[in-house]
Amino acid sequence: MLDDFLVRAALAGLGVALAAAPLGCFVVWRRMAYFGDATAHAAILGVALSLLLSTSIFAGVLVVSLLMATLVSLLSGRGYAMDTLLGVMAHSALAFGLVAVSFLSGVRIDLMAYLFGDILAVGKGDLALIGTGALLVVSLVGWRWSALLTATLDADLARASGVDPKREQLVLTLSLAIVVAVALKVVGVLLIAALLIIPAAAARPFCRTPEAMALLAAVIGATSTTGGLQAAYWLDTPTGPTIVSFAAILFALSSLAGQFKRRIVRATSSPDGNP
Amino acid sequence: MPLLSIDDLHVALGGRTVLEGIDLHLDRGEIVTLVGPNGSGKSTLLRTIIGAVAPAHGRLVGHPGLTIGYVPQRLAIDATLPMTVTRFLNLPRRHPPQAIRQALEQACVPGLGRQQVTDLSGGQFQRILLARALLEKPDLLLLDEATQGLDHRGTADFYRQIACVRRELGCAVLMVSHELHVVMRASDRVVCLNRHICCQGTPERVLASPAYQALFGPDTGDALAFYRHDHDRPDSDPSASTPTPPAAGTTRLETAP
């Protein structure tokens, strides 16, 4: 079964979608969307460095993404607003990465595959890596779930309840780096953040608890990857971008449904003025 | 042994000394109020007690097994985070439904469990924060301007609730407040803070002290004296449910809306 490239692609997509869903929820709740971007863009620098040093690309990307995330955490609150800092870091990491790649004469690398992913080229080894990474991230986030949520609400509130907000931030940073390294092959550097954020945002209107939102985000993410894969096969379009487009359409539908739901709630609750 | 002893505490934030030479002892069951101008280090002192800020120097010793309940000044929950009141109260530790119901009743907001936290009014949310702090059965309750954004009625009700909680749980309460006219009635001891402790003691003693008057101006003393005078009348009942309208000068002490 694993000999079919479409089956491997679907499994890889599902693995990334499941790991990205709960993590993406935290990215949305903590307004860290740009943080995800910066970490992902640094990945191309990781690719270039690992090709230069001829180490495993996964390891290179993981290390550079982690360094990037740590650097951003350290620099925050030192004179620049977070969004400015992340804008500078994200794009300069990407630019340095692209420059570094151009020095790699003699090595033939398909830059497009790293920028936009090449899910159809996922091999059995990649699949094992994606599976392990996804399992690691899901267990890490699951294990720290309550503490992460408390730290997301308020740092002082967490501290008073015996939760160290800095440690939870580290857990998130580490998970983010793993997801970036794992998702590189599937959607590429430029679209990783989309796979984190869009399913979580699409799940929001239908949920009353954080747990429900993470589960629904996983379902939406899985639907997007399988649906996008299928659509790319029929339409003969690039797979990574098709997956993200599919997720974006689901997001648009969910926003419309959310608006509709809110209007109904308002209409039914207005007569007695008691929402 | 006191519930919490703070000895010669110094705290610096970003290289700037915010608190110096703080000596403060809290005993079980007493209500202590921190007053002081903006930037006098009141919130920093509470944040040091919960461990969010590391002291530069000095000692902070809690009674063994001391449990702290903390009600922050303000908590903005992002609208993208779906959260029912019950789920919020179960963070980070789960509590049995019975305990949740009891805490909501103690905080005077029964039956709100299924509401979304973001749909609550300011007063309701403040009470939910109180309920969350009560769930841990605290020995020490820390309130950081917990009545910010509440009207006079809501504020008076909230402090009455605190007094009630203290009676039921026997916990000590340390709170920061700007509403001196309400605080005077509710506290056993007032600590006047301006980087260091200017003066402390019973509300009457602090009011009369020159250090306090230097900090808040003579107007304040007059206004409070007037207010207290108002309450010394034999026909006034301090436990009446409607708060006395503030005297002319007291509004000056409150935080700007």
Coordinates of C-alpha atoms in Angstrom, one line a residue:
Chain A
M1 CA 0.0 0.0 0.0
L2 CA 2.8 2.4 0.9
D3 CA 4.2 1.8 -2.6
D4 CA 1.6 4.1 -4.0
F5 CA 2.9 7.6 -4.0
L6 CA -0.6 9.0 -3.5
V7 CA -1.1 6.9 -0.4
R8 CA 2.2 8.1 1.0
A9 CA 1.3 11.7 0.2
A10 CA -2.1 11.4 1.9
L11 CA -0.5 9.9 5.0
A12 CA 2.1 12.6 5.1
G13 CA -0.5 15.3 4.8
L14 CA -2.6 13.7 7.5
G15 CA 0.3 13.5 9.9
V16 CA 1.2 17.2 9.4
A17 CA -2.4 18.3 9.7
L18 CA -3.0 16.4 13.0
A19 CA 0.2 17.8 14.6
A20 CA -0.5 21.3 13.2
A21 CA -4.1 21.5 14.5
P22 CA -3.6 21.8 18.3
L23 CA -0.4 23.8 17.8
G24 CA -2.2 26.1 15.3
C25 CA -4.9 26.8 17.9
F26 CA -2.2 28.1 20.3
V27 CA -0.6 30.2 17.6
V28 CA -4.1 31.8 17.0
W29 CA -4.9 32.2 20.7
R30 CA -1.6 33.8 21.5
R31 CA -1.5 35.9 18.4
M32 CA 1.7 34.3 17.3
A33 CA 0.9 34.0 13.6
Y34 CA 4.0 35.9 12.6
F35 CA 6.0 33.9 15.0
G36 CA 5.1 30.8 13.0
D37 CA 6.0 32.6 9.8
A38 CA 9.4 33.7 11.1
T39 CA 10.2 30.1 12.3
A40 CA 9.1 28.7 8.9
H41 CA 11.0 31.2 6.8
A42 CA 14.2 30.4 8.8
A43 CA 13.8 26.9 7.5
I44 CA 15.2 27.7 4.1
L45 CA 18.4 28.9 5.8
G46 CA 18.4 25.5 7.6
V47 CA 18.1 23.8 4.2
A48 CA 21.0 25.7 2.8
L49 CA 23.2 25.1 5.8
S50 CA 22.5 21.4 6.0
L51 CA 23.3 21.1 2.3
L52 CA 26.6 23.0 2.9
L53 CA 27.5 20.8 5.8
S54 CA 26.0 17.8 4.2
T55 CA 23.9 16.9 7.2
S56 CA 20.3 15.7 7.3
I57 CA 18.0 18.4 6.1
F58 CA 15.5 17.6 8.9
A59 CA 18.2 18.2 11.5
G60 CA 19.4 21.5 9.9
V61 CA 15.9 22.9 9.6
L62 CA 15.0 21.9 13.2
V63 CA 18.1 23.5 14.6
V64 CA 17.8 26.8 12.6
S65 CA 14.1 27.0 13.4
L66 CA 14.7 26.5 17.1
L67 CA 17.5 29.1 17.0
M68 CA 15.2 31.6 15.2
A69 CA 12.4 31.0 17.7
T70 CA 14.8 31.4 20.7
L71 CA 16.3 34.6 19.2
V72 CA 12.8 36.1 18.7
S73 CA 11.9 35.3 22.3
L74 CA 15.1 36.8 23.6
L75 CA 14.8 40.0 21.6
S76 CA 11.1 40.6 22.3
G77 CA 10.5 43.5 24.6
R78 CA 13.8 45.2 23.9
G79 CA 12.8 48.3 22.2
Y80 CA 11.0 47.0 19.1
A81 CA 7.4 46.0 18.9
M82 CA 7.0 42.3 18.4
D83 CA 5.5 42.6 14.9
T84 CA 8.3 44.8 13.6
L85 CA 10.9 42.4 15.1
L86 CA 9.2 39.4 13.5
G87 CA 8.8 41.1 10.2
V88 CA 12.5 41.9 10.1
M89 CA 13.5 38.4 11.3
A90 CA 11.2 36.4 9.0
H91 CA 12.1 38.1 5.8
S92 CA 15.8 38.4 6.5
A93 CA 16.0 34.7 7.4
L94 CA 14.4 33.9 4.1
A95 CA 16.6 36.3 2.2
F96 CA 19.8 35.0 3.9
G97 CA 18.6 31.4 3.1
L98 CA 18.1 32.2 -0.6
V99 CA 21.5 33.9 -0.8
A100 CA 23.1 30.9 1.0
V101 CA 21.5 28.5 -1.5
S102 CA 23.0 30.4 -4.4
F103 CA 26.5 29.7 -3.0
L104 CA 25.8 26.0 -3.4
S105 CA 27.4 25.5 -6.8
G106 CA 27.7 21.9 -7.8
V107 CA 24.7 20.9 -5.7
R108 CA 21.6 20.8 -7.7
I109 CA 18.7 21.7 -5.5
D110 CA 15.1 22.3 -6.4
L111 CA 14.4 25.5 -4.6
M112 CA 10.7 25.3 -5.6
A113 CA 10.4 22.0 -3.7
Y114 CA 11.5 23.7 -0.5
L115 CA 9.4 26.9 -0.9
F116 CA 6.2 25.2 -1.9
G117 CA 6.7 21.6 -0.8
D118 CA 6.6 18.4 -2.9
I119 CA 4.3 16.1 -1.1
L120 CA 4.1 13.7 -4.1
A121 CA 7.8 13.0 -3.6
V122 CA 7.4 11.8 0.0
G123 CA 9.4 8.6 0.5
K124 CA 9.0 5.9 3.1
G125 CA 11.8 7.5 5.1
D126 CA 10.1 10.9 5.0
L127 CA 6.9 9.2 6.1
A128 CA 8.5 7.7 9.1
L129 CA 10.0 11.1 10.0
I130 CA 6.7 12.9 9.6
G131 CA 4.9 10.2 11.7
T132 CA 7.5 10.4 14.5
G133 CA 7.5 14.2 14.5
A134 CA 3.7 14.4 14.5
L135 CA 3.4 11.9 17.3
L136 CA 6.0 13.8 19.3
V137 CA 4.3 17.1 18.9
V138 CA 0.8 15.8 19.7
S139 CA 2.0 14.0 22.8
L140 CA 4.0 17.1 24.0
V141 CA 1.1 19.4 23.5
G142 CA -1.3 16.9 25.0
W143 CA 0.9 16.4 28.0
R144 CA 1.2 20.1 28.7
W145 CA -2.3 21.0 27.6
S146 CA -3.7 22.5 30.8
A147 CA -0.5 24.3 31.7
L148 CA -0.3 25.7 28.1
L149 CA -3.8 26.9 28.3
T150 CA -3.3 28.6 31.6
A151 CA -0.1 30.3 30.4
T152 CA -2.0 31.4 27.3
L153 CA -4.7 33.1 29.5
D154 CA -2.3 35.2 31.5
A155 CA 1.3 34.8 32.6
D156 CA 0.7 36.0 36.2
L157 CA -2.4 33.9 36.6
A158 CA -0.3 30.9 35.5
R159 CA 2.5 31.8 37.9
A160 CA 0.1 32.0 40.8
S161 CA -1.2 28.5 39.9
G162 CA 2.3 27.1 39.9
V163 CA 2.7 27.0 36.1
D164 CA 5.9 28.5 34.7
P165 CA 4.9 30.5 31.6
K166 CA 8.5 30.6 30.3
R167 CA 8.6 26.8 30.3
E168 CA 5.3 26.5 28.4
Q169 CA 6.5 29.1 25.9
L170 CA 9.6 26.8 25.4
V171 CA 7.3 23.8 24.8
L172 CA 5.4 25.7 22.1
T173 CA 8.6 27.0 20.5
L174 CA 10.0 23.5 20.4
S175 CA 6.8 22.0 19.0
L176 CA 6.6 24.8 16.4
A177 CA 10.2 24.0 15.2
I178 CA 9.4 20.3 14.9
V179 CA 6.2 20.9 12.9
V180 CA 8.1 23.3 10.6
A181 CA 10.8 20.7 10.0
V182 CA 8.3 18.0 9.4
A183 CA 5.9 20.0 7.2
L184 CA 8.7 21.3 5.0
K185 CA 8.3 18.5 2.5
V186 CA 4.5 18.7 2.5
V187 CA 3.6 22.3 2.0
G188 CA 7.0 24.1 1.9
V189 CA 8.4 27.0 3.8
L190 CA 6.0 29.6 2.5
L191 CA 2.8 27.8 3.3
I192 CA 3.5 26.1 6.6
A193 CA 2.0 29.0 8.6
A194 CA -1.2 28.7 6.6
L195 CA -1.6 25.0 7.6
L196 CA -1.2 26.1 11.2
I197 CA -3.6 29.0 11.3
I198 CA -6.3 28.4 8.7
P199 CA -7.8 25.1 10.2
A200 CA -7.8 26.6 13.7
A201 CA -9.4 29.8 12.5
A202 CA -12.0 27.9 10.5
A203 CA -12.9 25.8 13.6
R204 CA -13.4 28.8 15.9
P205 CA -17.1 29.7 15.2
F206 CA -18.4 26.2 16.1
C207 CA -16.6 25.6 19.4
R208 CA -17.4 26.4 23.0
T209 CA -14.2 24.9 24.6
P210 CA -10.5 24.9 23.6
E211 CA -10.5 21.1 23.3
A212 CA -13.4 21.1 20.8
M213 CA -11.5 23.7 18.8
A214 CA -8.3 21.7 18.6
L215 CA -10.3 18.6 17.6
L216 CA -12.3 20.4 14.9
A217 CA -9.2 22.0 13.6
A218 CA -7.6 18.6 13.2
V219 CA -10.7 17.4 11.3
I220 CA -10.6 20.5 9.0
G221 CA -6.9 20.1 8.5
A222 CA -7.2 16.4 7.6
T223 CA -10.1 17.2 5.2
S224 CA -8.0 20.0 3.6
T225 CA -5.0 17.8 3.0
T226 CA -7.0 14.8 1.5
G227 CA -9.4 17.1 -0.4
G228 CA -6.5 19.3 -1.7
L229 CA -4.5 16.2 -2.7
Q230 CA -7.5 14.9 -4.6
A231 CA -8.3 18.3 -6.3
A232 CA -4.6 18.7 -7.3
Y233 CA -4.7 15.2 -8.9
W234 CA -7.9 16.1 -10.9
L235 CA -6.9 19.7 -11.8
D236 CA -3.2 19.0 -12.3
T237 CA -2.2 21.9 -10.0
P238 CA 0.7 22.1 -7.5
T239 CA -0.2 20.1 -4.5
G240 CA 0.9 22.2 -1.5
P241 CA -0.9 25.4 -2.7
T242 CA -4.0 23.4 -3.6
I243 CA -4.2 22.0 -0.1
V244 CA -3.9 25.5 1.4
S245 CA -6.5 26.8 -1.1
F246 CA -8.8 24.0 -0.1
A247 CA -8.4 25.0 3.6
A248 CA -9.0 28.7 2.8
I249 CA -12.3 27.8 1.1
L250 CA -13.3 25.8 4.2
F251 CA -12.4 28.9 6.3
A252 CA -14.6 31.1 4.1
L253 CA -17.5 28.7 4.4
S254 CA -17.1 28.5 8.2
S255 CA -17.0 32.3 8.5
L256 CA -20.2 32.5 6.6
A257 CA -21.8 29.8 8.7
G258 CA -20.6 31.5 11.8
Q259 CA -22.2 34.8 10.8
F260 CA -25.4 33.1 10.0
K261 CA -25.4 31.3 13.3
R262 CA -24.8 34.5 15.2
R263 CA -27.7 36.2 13.4
I264 CA -30.0 33.3 14.3
V265 CA -28.9 33.4 17.9
R266 CA -29.5 37.2 18.0
A267 CA -32.9 36.8 16.3
T268 CA -34.2 34.1 18.7
S269 CA -32.9 35.8 21.9
S270 CA -33.9 39.4 21.2
P271 CA -37.6 39.3 22.2
D272 CA -36.9 38.8 25.9
G273 CA -33.6 40.6 25.7
N274 CA -31.8 37.7 27.3
P275 CA -29.1 36.3 25.1
Chain B
M1 CA 4.6 32.1 62.8
P2 CA 2.9 34.6 60.5
L3 CA 1.3 33.3 57.3
L4 CA 3.7 35.3 55.2
S5 CA 6.8 37.3 56.2
I6 CA 8.5 39.7 53.9
D7 CA 11.8 41.0 55.3
D8 CA 13.9 43.8 53.7
L9 CA 12.6 43.1 50.2
H10 CA 14.1 45.0 47.3
V11 CA 12.8 44.7 43.8
A12 CA 14.2 46.2 40.6
L13 CA 12.5 46.2 37.2
G14 CA 14.6 47.0 34.2
G15 CA 17.4 48.4 36.4
R16 CA 15.0 50.7 38.2
T17 CA 14.3 50.2 41.9
V18 CA 10.6 49.7 42.4
L19 CA 10.5 48.5 45.9
E20 CA 13.0 48.9 48.7
G21 CA 13.2 47.8 52.3
I22 CA 9.7 46.3 52.5
D23 CA 9.0 44.6 55.8
L24 CA 5.5 43.1 55.9
H25 CA 3.9 40.4 57.9
L26 CA 0.5 38.9 57.3
D27 CA -1.4 36.8 59.8
R28 CA -4.2 34.3 59.1
G29 CA -7.6 35.9 58.8
E30 CA -6.6 39.6 58.5
I31 CA -7.6 41.9 55.7
V32 CA -4.7 44.2 54.7
T33 CA -5.1 46.9 52.0
L34 CA -2.2 48.4 50.1
V35 CA -2.7 52.0 49.1
G36 CA -0.3 54.3 47.2
P37 CA 0.0 56.5 44.2
N38 CA 0.4 55.2 40.7
G39 CA 3.7 53.5 40.2
S40 CA 4.3 53.1 43.9
G41 CA 5.0 49.4 43.5
K42 CA 1.7 47.9 44.8
S43 CA 1.1 45.5 41.9
T44 CA 4.8 44.7 41.8
L45 CA 4.6 43.6 45.5
L46 CA 1.7 41.3 44.7
R47 CA 3.5 39.9 41.6
T48 CA 6.6 39.3 43.8
I49 CA 4.5 37.3 46.3
I50 CA 3.1 35.0 43.5
G51 CA 6.7 34.6 42.1
A52 CA 6.2 36.4 38.8
V53 CA 9.0 38.9 39.8
A54 CA 12.2 37.8 41.5
P55 CA 13.4 40.0 44.4
A56 CA 16.8 41.6 44.0
H57 CA 17.4 41.2 47.7
G58 CA 15.5 40.3 50.8
R59 CA 13.4 37.4 52.0
L60 CA 9.9 36.3 51.4
V61 CA 8.9 33.3 53.5
G62 CA 5.5 31.7 53.4
H63 CA 4.0 29.4 56.0
P64 CA 4.7 25.8 55.0
G65 CA 2.0 24.6 52.6
L66 CA 0.8 28.2 52.0
T67 CA -1.8 28.3 49.2
I68 CA -2.3 31.6 47.4
G69 CA -5.4 32.6 45.4
Y70 CA -4.7 35.5 43.0
V71 CA -7.2 37.8 41.3
P72 CA -5.4 39.9 38.7
Q73 CA -6.1 43.5 37.9
R74 CA -7.3 42.7 34.5
L75 CA -7.5 39.7 32.3
A76 CA -8.1 40.0 28.6
I77 CA -9.1 36.7 27.1
D78 CA -8.6 36.7 23.3
A79 CA -11.9 36.4 21.4
T80 CA -10.4 33.6 19.4
L81 CA -10.2 31.4 22.5
P82 CA -13.5 29.6 23.2
M83 CA -13.9 29.1 26.9
T84 CA -16.8 28.3 29.1
V85 CA -16.8 29.5 32.7
T86 CA -16.6 25.9 33.9
R87 CA -13.6 25.1 31.7
F88 CA -11.9 28.3 32.9
L89 CA -12.4 27.3 36.5
N90 CA -10.9 23.9 35.8
L91 CA -7.5 25.4 34.7
P92 CA -4.9 24.3 35.4
R93 CA -6.3 21.6 37.7
R94 CA -9.7 19.9 37.4
H95 CA -12.1 20.2 40.3
P96 CA -15.3 18.1 41.0
P97 CA -18.5 19.7 39.6
Q98 CA -19.7 20.1 43.2
A99 CA -16.7 22.3 44.1
I100 CA -17.2 24.4 41.0
R101 CA -20.9 25.0 41.9
Q102 CA -19.9 25.9 45.4
A103 CA -17.2 28.4 44.3
L104 CA -19.6 30.1 41.9
E105 CA -22.2 30.4 44.7
Q106 CA -19.5 31.8 47.1
A107 CA -18.6 34.4 44.5
C108 CA -22.3 35.2 44.1
V109 CA -22.5 34.2 40.4
P110 CA -24.4 30.8 40.5
G111 CA -25.5 29.2 37.3
L112 CA -23.0 30.9 35.0
G113 CA -21.1 27.7 34.4
R114 CA -22.1 27.2 30.8
Q115 CA -21.6 30.8 29.7
Q116 CA -18.8 31.8 27.4
V117 CA -16.2 33.8 29.4
T118 CA -16.1 36.5 26.7
D119 CA -19.8 37.1 27.0
L120 CA -19.7 38.1 30.7
S121 CA -19.9 41.6 32.0
G122 CA -16.9 43.2 33.8
G123 CA -18.5 42.6 37.2
Q124 CA -19.4 39.0 36.5
F125 CA -15.9 38.3 35.2
Q126 CA -14.3 39.8 38.2
R127 CA -16.4 37.4 40.4
I128 CA -15.5 34.5 38.2
L129 CA -11.8 35.3 38.8
L130 CA -12.6 35.4 42.5
A131 CA -14.4 32.0 42.3
R132 CA -11.3 30.6 40.5
A133 CA -9.1 31.8 43.3
L134 CA -11.4 30.4 45.9
L135 CA -11.4 26.9 44.3
E136 CA -7.8 26.4 45.6
K137 CA -9.0 27.0 49.2
P138 CA -6.4 29.7 49.6
D139 CA -4.8 30.6 52.9
L140 CA -4.0 34.0 51.3
L141 CA -6.1 35.8 48.8
L142 CA -4.4 38.5 46.7
L143 CA -6.6 41.0 45.0
D144 CA -5.0 43.5 42.6
E145 CA -7.5 46.3 42.1
A146 CA -10.1 43.7 41.7
T147 CA -13.0 46.2 41.5
Q148 CA -11.6 48.2 38.6
G149 CA -14.4 49.0 36.2
L150 CA -17.2 48.3 38.7
D151 CA -19.6 51.0 39.8
H152 CA -20.0 52.1 43.4
R153 CA -22.7 49.5 44.0
G154 CA -20.7 46.7 42.5
T155 CA -17.6 47.7 44.4
A156 CA -19.3 47.8 47.7
D157 CA -20.9 44.4 47.0
F158 CA -17.6 43.0 46.0
Y159 CA -15.9 44.0 49.2
R160 CA -18.8 42.7 51.3
Q161 CA -18.2 39.4 49.5
I162 CA -14.5 39.5 50.4
A163 CA -15.3 40.0 54.0
C164 CA -17.8 37.1 53.8
V165 CA -15.2 34.8 52.2
R166 CA -12.7 35.7 54.9
R167 CA -15.2 34.7 57.5
E168 CA -15.9 31.4 55.7
L169 CA -12.4 30.3 54.7
G170 CA -10.5 32.1 57.5
C171 CA -7.9 33.2 54.9
A172 CA -5.8 36.4 54.9
V173 CA -6.6 39.0 52.3
L174 CA -4.0 41.3 50.8
M175 CA -5.5 43.8 48.3
V176 CA -4.5 46.8 46.3
S177 CA -7.2 49.4 46.1
H178 CA -7.8 53.0 45.0
E179 CA -11.2 53.2 46.5
L180 CA -10.1 54.4 49.9
H181 CA -13.6 55.3 51.1
V182 CA -14.7 51.7 50.7
V183 CA -11.4 50.2 51.8
M184 CA -11.3 52.0 55.1
R185 CA -14.4 50.2 56.1
A186 CA -13.3 46.8 54.9
S187 CA -9.7 46.5 56.2
D188 CA -8.1 45.6 59.5
R189 CA -4.9 47.2 58.5
V190 CA -3.8 49.7 55.8
V191 CA -0.3 49.8 54.4
C192 CA 0.7 53.0 52.6
L193 CA 3.3 52.3 49.9
N194 CA 5.4 54.5 47.9
R195 CA 8.4 52.4 46.9
H196 CA 8.9 51.9 50.6
I197 CA 6.3 51.5 53.3
C198 CA 5.5 55.1 54.4
C199 CA 3.2 54.1 57.2
Q200 CA 1.0 51.2 58.3
G201 CA -1.6 50.4 60.9
T202 CA -5.3 50.6 61.5
P203 CA -7.2 52.8 59.0
E204 CA -7.6 55.5 61.6
R205 CA -3.9 55.7 62.4
V206 CA -2.8 55.7 58.7
L207 CA -5.3 58.4 57.9
A208 CA -4.0 60.6 60.7
S209 CA -0.3 60.0 59.9
P210 CA 1.7 62.9 58.3
A211 CA 3.3 60.5 55.8
Y212 CA 0.0 59.5 54.4
Q213 CA -1.2 63.1 54.2
A214 CA 2.0 64.1 52.5
L215 CA 1.4 61.5 49.8
F216 CA -2.3 62.0 49.2
G217 CA -2.5 65.7 50.1
P218 CA -4.5 67.4 52.8
D219 CA -7.7 67.3 50.7
T220 CA -7.8 63.6 51.0
G221 CA -7.7 63.7 54.8
D222 CA -10.5 66.1 54.8
A223 CA -12.6 64.1 52.5
L224 CA -12.1 60.9 54.4
A225 CA -12.6 62.6 57.7
F226 CA -15.9 64.0 56.3
Y227 CA -16.8 60.5 55.1
R228 CA -16.0 58.9 58.4
H229 CA -17.8 61.6 60.2
D230 CA -20.8 60.8 58.1
H231 CA -20.6 57.2 59.3
D232 CA -20.1 58.0 62.9
R233 CA -23.7 59.3 63.0
P234 CA -25.8 57.1 65.3
D235 CA -28.4 56.6 62.6
S236 CA -26.1 55.3 60.0
D237 CA -25.8 51.6 59.5
P238 CA -22.5 50.4 58.0
S239 CA -23.9 47.1 56.8
A240 CA -26.7 48.8 54.8
S241 CA -26.8 47.4 51.3
T242 CA -26.6 50.7 49.5
P243 CA -23.2 52.4 49.7
T244 CA -23.1 55.9 51.0
P245 CA -22.5 58.3 48.2
P246 CA -18.9 59.4 48.2
A247 CA -18.1 62.8 49.8
A248 CA -17.1 65.6 47.4
G249 CA -13.4 65.0 47.6
T250 CA -13.2 61.2 47.5
T251 CA -13.8 61.0 43.7
R252 CA -10.4 62.5 43.3
L253 CA -8.8 59.4 44.7
E254 CA -10.4 57.0 42.3
T255 CA -8.8 55.7 39.2
A256 CA -9.8 57.6 36.1
P257 CA -12.5 55.7 34.1

